Amino acid sequence: MEVEPKKLFGNRIRELRKAKGISQEALAHLAGIDRGYMGHIERGNRNVTIEKIYQLAHALKVSPRDFF
Amino acid sequence: MEVEPKKLFGNRIRELRKAKGISQEALAHLAGIDRGYMGHIERGNRNVTIEKIYQLAHALKVSPRDFF
């Protein structure tokens, strides 16, 4: 596996968040995720779980499919 | 959220595995996942992580997108 899954995912979240024009803090709030944790997710430092994937998709109003 | 993400994911893994005609044990081996853990995943009892999602996708020769 070339680029690490966590990094791929983090980059994708950041990309979608920016496309929606919302701040990392706002996304964290919408998704019910701690702000600091949100930063780690985007930097690819967290091995995010299915449930958080659905929380983030719900907050960004996208399908979880769009993260991959 | 209607059906629990873990259950949705587990059902989808089972569906794709059966479509490929491989056993749960064979998938566990291919994905480098403990066999018992694999059973829990399919029953929707485990909050699977990004890295395991990529391992399972790699083993089933599908994109992680196909799990959602």
PDB file of C-alpha atoms in Angstrom, chain A residues 4-62:
ATOM      1  CA  GLU A   4      -0.981   5.285   4.240  1.00  0.00           C
ATOM      2  CA  PRO A   5      -4.780   4.864   4.585  1.00  0.00           C
ATOM      3  CA  LYS A   6      -4.899   7.323   7.506  1.00  0.00           C
ATOM      4  CA  LYS A   7      -3.151   9.999   5.429  1.00  0.00           C
ATOM      5  CA  LEU A   8      -5.396   9.370   2.403  1.00  0.00           C
ATOM      6  CA  PHE A   9      -8.450   9.682   4.588  1.00  0.00           C
ATOM      7  CA  GLY A  10      -7.238  12.806   6.364  1.00  0.00           C
ATOM      8  CA  ASN A  11      -6.453  14.554   3.103  1.00  0.00           C
ATOM      9  CA  ARG A  12      -9.853  13.650   1.712  1.00  0.00           C
ATOM     10  CA  ILE A  13     -11.703  14.988   4.783  1.00  0.00           C
ATOM     11  CA  ARG A  14      -9.764  18.267   4.545  1.00  0.00           C
ATOM     12  CA  GLU A  15     -10.492  18.517   0.812  1.00  0.00           C
ATOM     13  CA  LEU A  16     -14.249  17.983   1.304  1.00  0.00           C
ATOM     14  CA  ARG A  17     -14.379  20.298   4.333  1.00  0.00           C
ATOM     15  CA  LYS A  18     -12.683  23.106   2.391  1.00  0.00           C
ATOM     16  CA  ALA A  19     -14.969  22.520  -0.584  1.00  0.00           C
ATOM     17  CA  LYS A  20     -17.888  23.063   1.794  1.00  0.00           C
ATOM     18  CA  GLY A  21     -16.218  26.195   3.129  1.00  0.00           C
ATOM     19  CA  ILE A  22     -16.352  25.207   6.793  1.00  0.00           C
ATOM     20  CA  SER A  23     -13.656  25.410   9.441  1.00  0.00           C
ATOM     21  CA  GLN A  24     -12.108  22.416  11.154  1.00  0.00           C
ATOM     22  CA  GLU A  25     -13.729  23.620  14.384  1.00  0.00           C
ATOM     23  CA  ALA A  26     -17.170  23.812  12.749  1.00  0.00           C
ATOM     24  CA  LEU A  27     -16.806  20.306  11.289  1.00  0.00           C
ATOM     25  CA  ALA A  28     -15.723  18.933  14.657  1.00  0.00           C
ATOM     26  CA  HIS A  29     -18.786  20.497  16.255  1.00  0.00           C
ATOM     27  CA  LEU A  30     -21.169  19.256  13.546  1.00  0.00           C
ATOM     28  CA  ALA A  31     -19.749  15.737  13.708  1.00  0.00           C
ATOM     29  CA  GLY A  32     -19.685  15.620  17.505  1.00  0.00           C
ATOM     30  CA  ILE A  33     -15.937  15.071  17.472  1.00  0.00           C
ATOM     31  CA  ASP A  34     -13.395  16.725  19.753  1.00  0.00           C
ATOM     32  CA  ARG A  35     -11.660  19.626  17.979  1.00  0.00           C
ATOM     33  CA  GLY A  36      -8.173  18.400  18.727  1.00  0.00           C
ATOM     34  CA  TYR A  37      -9.043  14.921  17.535  1.00  0.00           C
ATOM     35  CA  MET A  38     -10.397  16.471  14.332  1.00  0.00           C
ATOM     36  CA  GLY A  39      -6.999  18.059  13.680  1.00  0.00           C
ATOM     37  CA  HIS A  40      -5.278  14.715  14.151  1.00  0.00           C
ATOM     38  CA  ILE A  41      -7.731  13.066  11.747  1.00  0.00           C
ATOM     39  CA  GLU A  42      -6.958  15.593   8.997  1.00  0.00           C
ATOM     40  CA  ARG A  43      -3.212  15.211   9.561  1.00  0.00           C
ATOM     41  CA  GLY A  44      -3.606  11.451   9.106  1.00  0.00           C
ATOM     42  CA  ASN A  45      -2.647  10.638  12.675  1.00  0.00           C
ATOM     43  CA  ARG A  46      -5.758   8.753  13.675  1.00  0.00           C
ATOM     44  CA  ASN A  47      -7.008   5.314  12.607  1.00  0.00           C
ATOM     45  CA  VAL A  48     -10.599   6.473  12.307  1.00  0.00           C
ATOM     46  CA  THR A  49     -13.451   4.028  12.888  1.00  0.00           C
ATOM     47  CA  ILE A  50     -16.573   3.238  10.901  1.00  0.00           C
ATOM     48  CA  GLU A  51     -18.801   5.137  13.319  1.00  0.00           C
ATOM     49  CA  LYS A  52     -16.695   8.310  13.060  1.00  0.00           C
ATOM     50  CA  ILE A  53     -16.686   7.911   9.264  1.00  0.00           C
ATOM     51  CA  TYR A  54     -20.486   7.992   9.297  1.00  0.00           C
ATOM     52  CA  GLN A  55     -20.515  10.934  11.739  1.00  0.00           C
ATOM     53  CA  LEU A  56     -18.189  12.895   9.435  1.00  0.00           C
ATOM     54  CA  ALA A  57     -20.190  11.956   6.329  1.00  0.00           C
ATOM     55  CA  HIS A  58     -23.395  13.059   8.050  1.00  0.00           C
ATOM     56  CA  ALA A  59     -21.795  16.373   9.096  1.00  0.00           C
ATOM     57  CA  LEU A  60     -20.436  17.070   5.603  1.00  0.00           C
ATOM     58  CA  LYS A  61     -23.697  15.920   3.979  1.00  0.00           C
ATOM     59  CA  VAL A  62     -21.877  13.408   1.771  1.00  0.00           C
TER      60      VAL A  62
END
